[in-house]
């Protein structure tokens, strides 16, 4: 079948964009009408940072910046509203000192709301991460260095003129760990609205249910109590999740049905792992990115037999890969960041 537009032989496997500053956070837009759109967050060690929305022109094969806006401090995470049908307001959220929700526009992206849980104090406990619930896009969960997770409810108000007003309120805040919480992720189990897990500096993975917050389940504890930095649920099979410890070269795969015993360890990286992302469309593929300049894709089908080698390895010659995302609406493409560069790779 002929491919309309670019002939198959001419289609590139890699597209690259070089930003004006070093990059840290990055994510794919989810809307079906904005196929190759991503948001990027700068990593500059000062107050003034930037977020930029870029998009690939499929005719010219070039990325261009569509909107650039100021952000206080570097963003710890960026996510677009999980709107796979393209029916909801075109929002993205960022975490840093607070959680902010923005309305994407070209060229102007507008701040819709700042969600701050410490109204009565001058003290600000920075947010390490957040997750936007896919089943109910009115729910966002944040994780903080103050040992808590907060579940926010978003409201998109009535149209006033041409403006939809977005606001948010705290649905619940809970002490999740004994020390800083570094990541949070909603699970697709049990309907996909109520269950989430978190990881933190105490070295544990804990699971919570919004319907029964009086107790949590410890799914895993690092034997040496080394902090766990990242957490990602399998997108197709809610029994599996991946986590990575601080300064570790390996990714640990867990099965919630077998607590505290990793079902697999992915350990081909030769320097510390910075990011993990499961395939959006397959239960047995996961990609990992590390300081060894590599992005690796693994097939974990044969668990619990040992998984020796990745099925695909990509080397970013110029730098340590500090971010990796697998596009939900673009399952053939993985995005990585290193230094000032964003690359999208066809897999």
C-alpha atoms as a printed R data frame, in Angstrom:
    type eleno elety resid chain resno       x       y      z
1   ATOM     1    CA   UNK     A     1   0.000   0.000  0.000
2   ATOM     2    CA   UNK     A     2   1.430   3.380 -0.985
3   ATOM     3    CA   UNK     A     3   2.033   5.776  1.898
4   ATOM     4    CA   UNK     A     4   0.571   9.183  1.150
5   ATOM     5    CA   UNK     A     5   3.016  12.069  1.364
6   ATOM     6    CA   UNK     A     6   6.539  10.971  2.107
7   ATOM     7    CA   UNK     A     7   7.657   7.867  0.153
8   ATOM     8    CA   UNK     A     8   8.545   5.014  2.497
9   ATOM     9    CA   UNK     A     9  12.186   5.030  1.440
10  ATOM    10    CA   UNK     A    10  12.516   8.719  2.245
11  ATOM    11    CA   UNK     A    11  10.863   8.683  5.668
12  ATOM    12    CA   UNK     A    12  13.395   9.379  8.368
13  ATOM    13    CA   UNK     A    13  13.868   7.123 11.382
14  ATOM    14    CA   UNK     A    14  15.124   9.940 13.629
15  ATOM    15    CA   UNK     A    15  14.099  13.575 13.954
16  ATOM    16    CA   UNK     A    16  16.072  15.968 16.116
17  ATOM    17    CA   UNK     A    17  15.381  19.337 17.707
18  ATOM    18    CA   UNK     A    18  17.998  21.449 19.487
19  ATOM    19    CA   UNK     A    19  16.568  23.735 22.172
20  ATOM    20    CA   UNK     A    20  18.158  26.967 23.408
21  ATOM    21    CA   UNK     A    21  18.883  25.394 26.815
22  ATOM    22    CA   UNK     A    22  19.618  22.030 28.441
23  ATOM    23    CA   UNK     A    23  16.472  19.894 28.647
24  ATOM    24    CA   UNK     A    24  15.130  17.754 31.440
25  ATOM    25    CA   UNK     A    25  11.381  17.164 31.387
26  ATOM    26    CA   UNK     A    26   9.571  16.253 28.177
27  ATOM    27    CA   UNK     A    27   6.387  14.542 27.096
28  ATOM    28    CA   UNK     A    28   4.227  13.711 24.104
29  ATOM    29    CA   UNK     A    29   0.929  15.418 23.476
30  ATOM    30    CA   UNK     A    30  -1.950  12.910 23.534
31  ATOM    31    CA   UNK     A    31  -4.543  14.517 21.226
32  ATOM    32    CA   UNK     A    32  -5.003  12.674 17.918
33  ATOM    33    CA   UNK     A    33  -5.017  15.938 15.927
34  ATOM    34    CA   UNK     A    34  -1.551  16.978 17.197
35  ATOM    35    CA   UNK     A    35   0.479  13.948 16.234
36  ATOM    36    CA   UNK     A    36   4.089  15.008 16.604
37  ATOM    37    CA   UNK     A    37   3.733  17.641 19.326
38  ATOM    38    CA   UNK     A    38   5.806  17.565 22.505
39  ATOM    39    CA   UNK     A    39   6.415  19.852 25.474
40  ATOM    40    CA   UNK     A    40   9.971  20.408 26.732
41  ATOM    41    CA   UNK     A    41  11.192  21.854 30.021
42  ATOM    42    CA   UNK     A    42  14.529  23.616 30.436
43  ATOM    43    CA   UNK     A    43  17.018  22.650 33.133
44  ATOM    44    CA   UNK     A    44  18.797  25.826 34.184
45  ATOM    45    CA   UNK     A    45  19.999  26.020 37.777
46  ATOM    46    CA   UNK     A    46  18.320  29.323 38.557
47  ATOM    47    CA   UNK     A    47  14.814  30.723 39.061
48  ATOM    48    CA   UNK     A    48  14.104  31.585 35.425
49  ATOM    49    CA   UNK     A    49  13.332  28.527 33.346
50  ATOM    50    CA   UNK     A    50  11.257  27.858 30.224
51  ATOM    51    CA   UNK     A    51   8.736  25.443 28.800
52  ATOM    52    CA   UNK     A    52   8.537  25.091 25.046
53  ATOM    53    CA   UNK     A    53   5.945  23.369 22.865
54  ATOM    54    CA   UNK     A    54   7.447  22.001 19.656
55  ATOM    55    CA   UNK     A    55   5.902  20.200 16.762
56  ATOM    56    CA   UNK     A    56   7.215  18.280 13.771
57  ATOM    57    CA   UNK     A    57   6.171  19.433 10.336
58  ATOM    58    CA   UNK     A    58   5.805  16.124  8.500
59  ATOM    59    CA   UNK     A    59   6.255  17.838  5.102
60  ATOM    60    CA   UNK     A    60   9.554  19.581  5.877
61  ATOM    61    CA   UNK     A    61  10.743  16.987  8.450
62  ATOM    62    CA   UNK     A    62  11.690  19.851 10.783
63  ATOM    63    CA   UNK     A    63  10.733  20.555 14.381
64  ATOM    64    CA   UNK     A    64   9.723  24.111 15.190
65  ATOM    65    CA   UNK     A    65   8.805  25.899 18.422
66  ATOM    66    CA   UNK     A    66   5.107  26.773 18.569
67  ATOM    67    CA   UNK     A    67   5.014  28.382 22.003
68  ATOM    68    CA   UNK     A    68   7.600  29.276 24.660
69  ATOM    69    CA   UNK     A    69   6.727  30.470 28.153
70  ATOM    70    CA   UNK     A    70   8.413  31.251 31.464
71  ATOM    71    CA   UNK     A    71   8.434  28.789 34.341
72  ATOM    72    CA   UNK     A    72   9.855  29.333 37.841
73  ATOM    73    CA   UNK     A    73  12.593  26.765 38.500
74  ATOM    74    CA   UNK     A    74  13.051  23.720 36.261
75  ATOM    75    CA   UNK     A    75   9.981  21.534 35.740
76  ATOM    76    CA   UNK     A    76  10.333  18.145 37.424
77  ATOM    77    CA   UNK     A    77   7.701  16.693 35.067
78  ATOM    78    CA   UNK     A    78   5.458  17.737 32.178
79  ATOM    79    CA   UNK     A    79   2.277  15.956 31.091
80  ATOM    80    CA   UNK     A    80  -0.465  16.745 28.608
81  ATOM    81    CA   UNK     A    81  -4.072  16.064 29.496
82  ATOM    82    CA   UNK     A    82  -4.768  12.374 28.714
83  ATOM    83    CA   UNK     A    83  -7.307  13.145 26.011
84  ATOM    84    CA   UNK     A    84  -6.988  10.474 23.348
85  ATOM    85    CA   UNK     A    85 -10.197  11.597 21.613
86  ATOM    86    CA   UNK     A    86  -9.303  15.291 21.419
87  ATOM    87    CA   UNK     A    87 -12.546  16.396 23.109
88  ATOM    88    CA   UNK     A    88 -11.198  18.195 26.205
89  ATOM    89    CA   UNK     A    89  -9.547  21.617 26.605
90  ATOM    90    CA   UNK     A    90  -5.955  21.568 25.308
91  ATOM    91    CA   UNK     A    91  -4.208  21.554 28.689
92  ATOM    92    CA   UNK     A    92  -0.784  20.608 29.978
93  ATOM    93    CA   UNK     A    93   0.518  20.495 33.528
94  ATOM    94    CA   UNK     A    94   3.951  21.037 35.068
95  ATOM    95    CA   UNK     A    95   5.386  20.319 38.503
96  ATOM    96    CA   UNK     A    96   8.119  22.265 40.254
97  ATOM    97    CA   UNK     A    97   7.587  24.493 43.275
98  ATOM    98    CA   UNK     A    98   3.837  23.964 42.675
99  ATOM    99    CA   UNK     A    99   1.551  22.179 40.228
100 ATOM   100    CA   UNK     A   100   0.540  24.448 37.355
101 ATOM   101    CA   UNK     A   101  -2.051  23.836 34.666
102 ATOM   102    CA   UNK     A   102  -1.624  25.650 31.338
103 ATOM   103    CA   UNK     A   103  -3.782  26.046 28.235
104 ATOM   104    CA   UNK     A   104  -1.712  25.431 25.116
105 ATOM   105    CA   UNK     A   105  -1.910  28.023 22.382
106 ATOM   106    CA   UNK     A   106   0.160  29.196 19.448
107 ATOM   107    CA   UNK     A   107   2.031  31.377 20.145
108 ATOM   108    CA   UNK     A   108   0.615  32.148 23.583
109 ATOM   109    CA   UNK     A   109   0.201  29.474 26.238
110 ATOM   110    CA   UNK     A   110  -1.802  30.729 29.224
111 ATOM   111    CA   UNK     A   111  -1.467  29.831 32.880
112 ATOM   112    CA   UNK     A   112  -4.854  28.495 34.008
113 ATOM   113    CA   UNK     A   113  -4.169  27.783 37.670
114 ATOM   114    CA   UNK     A   114  -1.485  27.260 40.307
115 ATOM   115    CA   UNK     A   115  -2.344  24.474 42.738
116 ATOM   116    CA   UNK     A   116  -0.709  25.071 46.094
117 ATOM   117    CA   UNK     A   117  -1.371  22.916 49.126
118 ATOM   118    CA   UNK     A   118   0.409  25.083 51.702
119 ATOM   119    CA   UNK     A   119  -1.828  28.148 51.650
120 ATOM   120    CA   UNK     A   120  -1.166  29.040 55.283
121 ATOM   121    CA   UNK     A   121   2.633  28.948 55.198
122 ATOM   122    CA   UNK     A   122   5.500  30.647 53.431
123 ATOM   123    CA   UNK     A   123   7.137  27.251 53.251
124 ATOM   124    CA   UNK     A   124   7.022  25.553 49.883
125 ATOM   125    CA   UNK     A   125   7.700  21.816 49.601
126 ATOM   126    CA   UNK     A   126   8.761  21.216 45.998
127 ATOM   127    CA   UNK     A   127   6.947  18.604 43.940
128 ATOM   128    CA   UNK     A   128   9.103  15.797 42.631
129 ATOM   129    CA   UNK     A   129   6.559  14.389 40.168
130 ATOM   130    CA   UNK     A   130   2.876  13.980 39.345
131 ATOM   131    CA   UNK     A   131   0.531  11.778 37.339
132 ATOM   132    CA   UNK     A   132  -2.615  12.675 35.412
133 ATOM   133    CA   UNK     A   133  -5.300  10.003 35.669
134 ATOM   134    CA   UNK     A   134  -6.149   8.527 32.254
135 ATOM   135    CA   UNK     A   135  -9.581   7.198 33.214
136 ATOM   136    CA   UNK     A   136 -10.677  10.400 34.977
137 ATOM   137    CA   UNK     A   137  -8.771  13.446 33.667
138 ATOM   138    CA   UNK     A   138 -10.181  15.478 36.568
139 ATOM   139    CA   UNK     A   139  -7.707  13.713 38.894
140 ATOM   140    CA   UNK     A   140  -4.026  14.604 39.257
141 ATOM   141    CA   UNK     A   141  -1.754  13.119 41.927
142 ATOM   142    CA   UNK     A   142   1.410  14.901 43.078
143 ATOM   143    CA   UNK     A   143   4.402  13.692 45.113
144 ATOM   144    CA   UNK     A   144   6.476  15.956 47.335
145 ATOM   145    CA   UNK     A   145   9.681  16.065 49.344
146 ATOM   146    CA   UNK     A   146   7.498  16.691 52.430
147 ATOM   147    CA   UNK     A   147   6.667  12.902 52.522
148 ATOM   148    CA   UNK     A   148   3.129  13.430 51.185
149 ATOM   149    CA   UNK     A   149   1.116  12.702 48.077
150 ATOM   150    CA   UNK     A   150  -1.818  14.936 47.192
151 ATOM   151    CA   UNK     A   151  -4.732  14.004 44.952
152 ATOM   152    CA   UNK     A   152  -6.184  17.078 43.246
153 ATOM   153    CA   UNK     A   153  -9.600  17.433 41.666
154 ATOM   154    CA   UNK     A   154  -9.704  19.656 38.602
155 ATOM   155    CA   UNK     A   155 -12.787  21.518 37.464
156 ATOM   156    CA   UNK     A   156 -13.184  22.945 34.002
157 ATOM   157    CA   UNK     A   157 -15.718  25.699 34.451
158 ATOM   158    CA   UNK     A   158 -18.438  26.949 32.125
159 ATOM   159    CA   UNK     A   159 -17.526  28.890 29.020
160 ATOM   160    CA   UNK     A   160 -17.231  32.595 29.820
161 ATOM   161    CA   UNK     A   161 -16.996  34.247 26.469
162 ATOM   162    CA   UNK     A   162 -14.449  31.987 24.787
163 ATOM   163    CA   UNK     A   163 -12.674  31.101 28.037
164 ATOM   164    CA   UNK     A   164 -12.978  27.849 29.955
165 ATOM   165    CA   UNK     A   165 -11.833  28.461 33.499
166 ATOM   166    CA   UNK     A   166  -9.821  25.701 35.139
167 ATOM   167    CA   UNK     A   167  -9.530  25.417 38.920
168 ATOM   168    CA   UNK     A   168  -8.570  22.709 41.372
169 ATOM   169    CA   UNK     A   169  -9.077  21.604 44.957
170 ATOM   170    CA   UNK     A   170  -7.415  19.091 47.282
171 ATOM   171    CA   UNK     A   171  -9.395  15.847 47.364
172 ATOM   172    CA   UNK     A   172  -7.012  14.161 49.763
173 ATOM   173    CA   UNK     A   173  -3.478  14.515 51.100
174 ATOM   174    CA   UNK     A   174  -1.713  11.645 52.775
175 ATOM   175    CA   UNK     A   175   1.650  10.881 54.312
176 ATOM   176    CA   UNK     A   176   2.883   8.265 51.867
177 ATOM   177    CA   UNK     A   177   6.441   7.535 53.027
178 ATOM   178    CA   UNK     A   178   8.812   8.014 55.932
179 ATOM   179    CA   UNK     A   179  10.977  10.316 53.815
180 ATOM   180    CA   UNK     A   180  10.734  12.284 50.557
181 ATOM   181    CA   UNK     A   181   8.372  10.905 47.880
182 ATOM   182    CA   UNK     A   182  10.026  10.901 44.447
183 ATOM   183    CA   UNK     A   183   7.363   9.588 42.076
184 ATOM   184    CA   UNK     A   184   3.664   8.731 41.881
185 ATOM   185    CA   UNK     A   185   1.649   6.818 39.280
186 ATOM   186    CA   UNK     A   186  -1.987   5.775 38.986
187 ATOM   187    CA   UNK     A   187  -2.644   2.091 38.321
188 ATOM   188    CA   UNK     A   188  -5.129   0.816 35.748
189 ATOM   189    CA   UNK     A   189  -6.287  -1.858 38.190
190 ATOM   190    CA   UNK     A   190  -9.722  -1.777 39.774
191 ATOM   191    CA   UNK     A   191 -11.285   0.629 37.314
192 ATOM   192    CA   UNK     A   192  -8.234   2.881 36.975
193 ATOM   193    CA   UNK     A   193  -9.446   5.761 39.153
194 ATOM   194    CA   UNK     A   194  -8.596   4.871 42.716
195 ATOM   195    CA   UNK     A   195  -5.323   3.001 42.896
196 ATOM   196    CA   UNK     A   196  -1.885   4.540 42.768
197 ATOM   197    CA   UNK     A   197   1.644   3.756 43.854
198 ATOM   198    CA   UNK     A   198   4.538   5.878 45.025
199 ATOM   199    CA   UNK     A   199   8.274   5.487 45.576
200 ATOM   200    CA   UNK     A   200  10.602   7.436 47.785
201 ATOM   201    CA   UNK     A   201  13.779   8.026 49.710
202 ATOM   202    CA   UNK     A   202  12.898   5.273 52.205
203 ATOM   203    CA   UNK     A   203  13.492   2.730 49.405
204 ATOM   204    CA   UNK     A   204   9.932   1.412 49.271
205 ATOM   205    CA   UNK     A   205   7.197   1.075 46.652
206 ATOM   206    CA   UNK     A   206   3.814   1.587 48.289
207 ATOM   207    CA   UNK     A   207   0.337   1.118 46.869
208 ATOM   208    CA   UNK     A   208  -2.741   3.087 47.908
209 ATOM   209    CA   UNK     A   209  -6.466   2.911 47.227
210 ATOM   210    CA   UNK     A   210  -8.402   6.181 47.476
211 ATOM   211    CA   UNK     A   211 -11.398   4.204 48.774
212 ATOM   212    CA   UNK     A   212  -9.363   2.754 51.687
213 ATOM   213    CA   UNK     A   213  -6.697   5.270 52.654
214 ATOM   214    CA   UNK     A   214  -6.353   3.950 56.197
215 ATOM   215    CA   UNK     A   215  -3.748   1.468 55.006
216 ATOM   216    CA   UNK     A   216  -1.222   1.011 52.216
217 ATOM   217    CA   UNK     A   217   0.539  -2.028 50.792
218 ATOM   218    CA   UNK     A   218   4.304  -2.275 50.532
219 ATOM   219    CA   UNK     A   219   5.022  -3.880 47.168
220 ATOM   220    CA   UNK     A   220   8.816  -3.727 47.396
221 ATOM   221    CA   UNK     A   221  11.583  -2.533 49.663
222 ATOM   222    CA   UNK     A   222  15.124  -2.015 48.517
223 ATOM   223    CA   UNK     A   223  17.316  -4.382 50.584
224 ATOM   224    CA   UNK     A   224  19.780  -1.570 51.322
225 ATOM   225    CA   UNK     A   225  17.060   1.077 51.758
226 ATOM   226    CA   UNK     A   226  18.478   2.941 48.773
227 ATOM   227    CA   UNK     A   227  16.062   5.635 47.574
228 ATOM   228    CA   UNK     A   228  13.811   4.665 44.660
229 ATOM   229    CA   UNK     A   229  13.503   7.482 42.141
230 ATOM   230    CA   UNK     A   230  11.147   6.331 39.382
231 ATOM   231    CA   UNK     A   231   8.022   4.244 39.061
232 ATOM   232    CA   UNK     A   232   6.073   3.194 35.966
233 ATOM   233    CA   UNK     A   233   3.075   0.894 35.556
234 ATOM   234    CA   UNK     A   234   2.766  -1.470 32.625
235 ATOM   235    CA   UNK     A   235   0.172   0.157 30.343
236 ATOM   236    CA   UNK     A   236  -1.547  -3.102 29.350
237 ATOM   237    CA   UNK     A   237  -1.149  -5.404 32.359
238 ATOM   238    CA   UNK     A   238  -1.777  -3.662 35.707
239 ATOM   239    CA   UNK     A   239   0.051  -6.397 37.627
240 ATOM   240    CA   UNK     A   240   3.480  -5.179 36.529
241 ATOM   241    CA   UNK     A   241   5.445  -2.101 37.418
242 ATOM   242    CA   UNK     A   242   9.032  -0.980 37.032
243 ATOM   243    CA   UNK     A   243  11.188   1.007 39.416
244 ATOM   244    CA   UNK     A   244  14.767   2.239 39.551
245 ATOM   245    CA   UNK     A   245  16.986   3.030 42.525
246 ATOM   246    CA   UNK     A   246  19.271   6.023 42.899
247 ATOM   247    CA   UNK     A   247  22.598   5.698 41.050
248 ATOM   248    CA   UNK     A   248  21.592   2.220 39.879
249 ATOM   249    CA   UNK     A   249  22.377   0.647 36.503
250 ATOM   250    CA   UNK     A   250  19.411  -1.715 36.685
251 ATOM   251    CA   UNK     A   251  15.665  -1.506 36.358
252 ATOM   252    CA   UNK     A   252  13.581  -3.715 38.656
253 ATOM   253    CA   UNK     A   253  10.336  -5.241 37.366
254 ATOM   254    CA   UNK     A   254   7.776  -6.101 40.058
255 ATOM   255    CA   UNK     A   255   4.579  -8.146 40.047
256 ATOM   256    CA   UNK     A   256   2.056  -6.892 42.614
257 ATOM   257    CA   UNK     A   257   0.859 -10.488 43.107
258 ATOM   258    CA   UNK     A   258   4.354 -11.432 44.361
259 ATOM   259    CA   UNK     A   259   5.314  -8.574 46.701
260 ATOM   260    CA   UNK     A   260   8.921  -7.811 47.586
261 ATOM   261    CA   UNK     A   261  10.449 -10.175 44.994
262 ATOM   262    CA   UNK     A   262  11.502  -8.675 41.653
263 ATOM   263    CA   UNK     A   263  10.321 -10.816 38.714
264 ATOM   264    CA   UNK     A   264  13.070  -9.405 36.504
265 ATOM   265    CA   UNK     A   265  16.122  -7.185 36.581
266 ATOM   266    CA   UNK     A   266  17.185  -5.341 33.446
267 ATOM   267    CA   UNK     A   267  20.839  -4.619 33.882
268 ATOM   268    CA   UNK     A   268  22.631  -3.922 30.605
269 ATOM   269    CA   UNK     A   269  23.111  -0.212 31.219
270 ATOM   270    CA   UNK     A   270  26.677   0.737 32.117
271 ATOM   271    CA   UNK     A   271  25.777   3.879 34.056
272 ATOM   272    CA   UNK     A   272  22.855   5.051 36.160
273 ATOM   273    CA   UNK     A   273  19.356   4.757 34.746
274 ATOM   274    CA   UNK     A   274  17.406   8.016 34.437
275 ATOM   275    CA   UNK     A   275  14.119   7.027 32.880
276 ATOM   276    CA   UNK     A   276  11.714   4.159 32.170
277 ATOM   277    CA   UNK     A   277   8.696   4.027 29.859
278 ATOM   278    CA   UNK     A   278   6.415   1.091 29.036
279 ATOM   279    CA   UNK     A   279   5.055   0.574 25.548
280 ATOM   280    CA   UNK     A   280   1.569   2.055 25.217
281 ATOM   281    CA   UNK     A   281   0.295  -0.834 23.081
282 ATOM   282    CA   UNK     A   282   2.112  -3.927 24.326
283 ATOM   283    CA   UNK     A   283   2.404  -5.545 27.743
284 ATOM   284    CA   UNK     A   284   5.881  -6.962 27.186
285 ATOM   285    CA   UNK     A   285   7.963  -3.995 25.985
286 ATOM   286    CA   UNK     A   286   9.682  -1.343 28.073
287 ATOM   287    CA   UNK     A   287  12.366   1.209 27.267
288 ATOM   288    CA   UNK     A   288  15.043   2.555 29.572
289 ATOM   289    CA   UNK     A   289  17.471   5.480 29.328
290 ATOM   290    CA   UNK     A   290  20.714   6.091 31.147
291 ATOM   291    CA   UNK     A   291  23.884   8.090 31.648
292 ATOM   292    CA   UNK     A   292  25.698   5.609 29.370
293 ATOM   293    CA   UNK     A   293  24.213   7.569 26.407
294 ATOM   294    CA   UNK     A   294  21.905   4.648 25.628
295 ATOM   295    CA   UNK     A   295  18.186   4.067 25.182
296 ATOM   296    CA   UNK     A   296  17.348   0.346 25.348
297 ATOM   297    CA   UNK     A   297  14.134  -1.483 24.458
298 ATOM   298    CA   UNK     A   298  13.444  -4.763 26.223
299 ATOM   299    CA   UNK     A   299  11.069  -7.652 25.613
300 ATOM   300    CA   UNK     A   300  10.112  -9.114 29.008
301 ATOM   301    CA   UNK     A   301   7.832 -11.885 27.705
302 ATOM   302    CA   UNK     A   302   9.953 -14.691 29.100
303 ATOM   303    CA   UNK     A   303   9.700 -13.586 32.727
304 ATOM   304    CA   UNK     A   304  10.398 -14.987 35.256
305 ATOM   305    CA   UNK     A   305  13.296 -16.444 33.244
306 ATOM   306    CA   UNK     A   306  16.189 -13.979 33.220
307 ATOM   307    CA   UNK     A   307  16.142 -11.318 30.515
308 ATOM   308    CA   UNK     A   308  19.703 -11.111 29.281
309 ATOM   309    CA   UNK     A   309  19.718  -8.491 26.563
310 ATOM   310    CA   UNK     A   310  17.608  -5.689 25.124
311 ATOM   311    CA   UNK     A   311  16.068  -6.218 21.680
312 ATOM   312    CA   UNK     A   312  17.090  -2.765 20.498
313 ATOM   313    CA   UNK     A   313  19.782  -0.334 21.573
314 ATOM   314    CA   UNK     A   314  20.177   3.267 20.464
315 ATOM   315    CA   UNK     A   315  23.200   5.363 21.368
316 ATOM   316    CA   UNK     A   316  22.980   9.150 21.601
317 ATOM   317    CA   UNK     A   317  26.618   9.845 20.924
318 ATOM   318    CA   UNK     A   318  26.666  13.326 22.391
319 ATOM   319    CA   UNK     A   319  25.237  12.919 25.839
320 ATOM   320    CA   UNK     A   320  23.704  11.206 28.823
321 ATOM   321    CA   UNK     A   321  20.046  10.388 28.137
322 ATOM   322    CA   UNK     A   322  18.118  11.956 30.990
323 ATOM   323    CA   UNK     A   323  14.535  11.519 29.774
324 ATOM   324    CA   UNK     A   324  12.565   8.953 27.766
325 ATOM   325    CA   UNK     A   325   8.870   8.867 26.794
326 ATOM   326    CA   UNK     A   326   6.913   6.467 24.594
327 ATOM   327    CA   UNK     A   327   4.066   8.250 22.808
328 ATOM   328    CA   UNK     A   328   0.581   6.982 23.736
329 ATOM   329    CA   UNK     A   329  -0.922   7.967 20.397
330 ATOM   330    CA   UNK     A   330   2.363   7.329 18.543
331 ATOM   331    CA   UNK     A   331   3.365   3.798 19.567
332 ATOM   332    CA   UNK     A   332   6.024   3.647 16.809
333 ATOM   333    CA   UNK     A   333   7.969   6.550 18.303
334 ATOM   334    CA   UNK     A   334  10.098   7.005 21.399
335 ATOM   335    CA   UNK     A   335  11.352  10.429 22.479
336 ATOM   336    CA   UNK     A   336  14.587  11.036 24.381
337 ATOM   337    CA   UNK     A   337  16.404  14.093 25.715
338 ATOM   338    CA   UNK     A   338  20.120  14.653 26.209
339 ATOM   339    CA   UNK     A   339  21.963  17.961 26.691
340 ATOM   340    CA   UNK     A   340  19.947  20.511 24.664
341 ATOM   341    CA   UNK     A   341  18.597  17.921 22.239
342 ATOM   342    CA   UNK     A   342  15.259  16.195 21.777
343 ATOM   343    CA   UNK     A   343  15.223  13.198 19.449
344 ATOM   344    CA   UNK     A   344  12.307  11.072 18.374
345 ATOM   345    CA   UNK     A   345  13.211   7.562 17.212
346 ATOM   346    CA   UNK     A   346  11.065   5.267 15.128
347 ATOM   347    CA   UNK     A   347  10.912   1.828 16.705
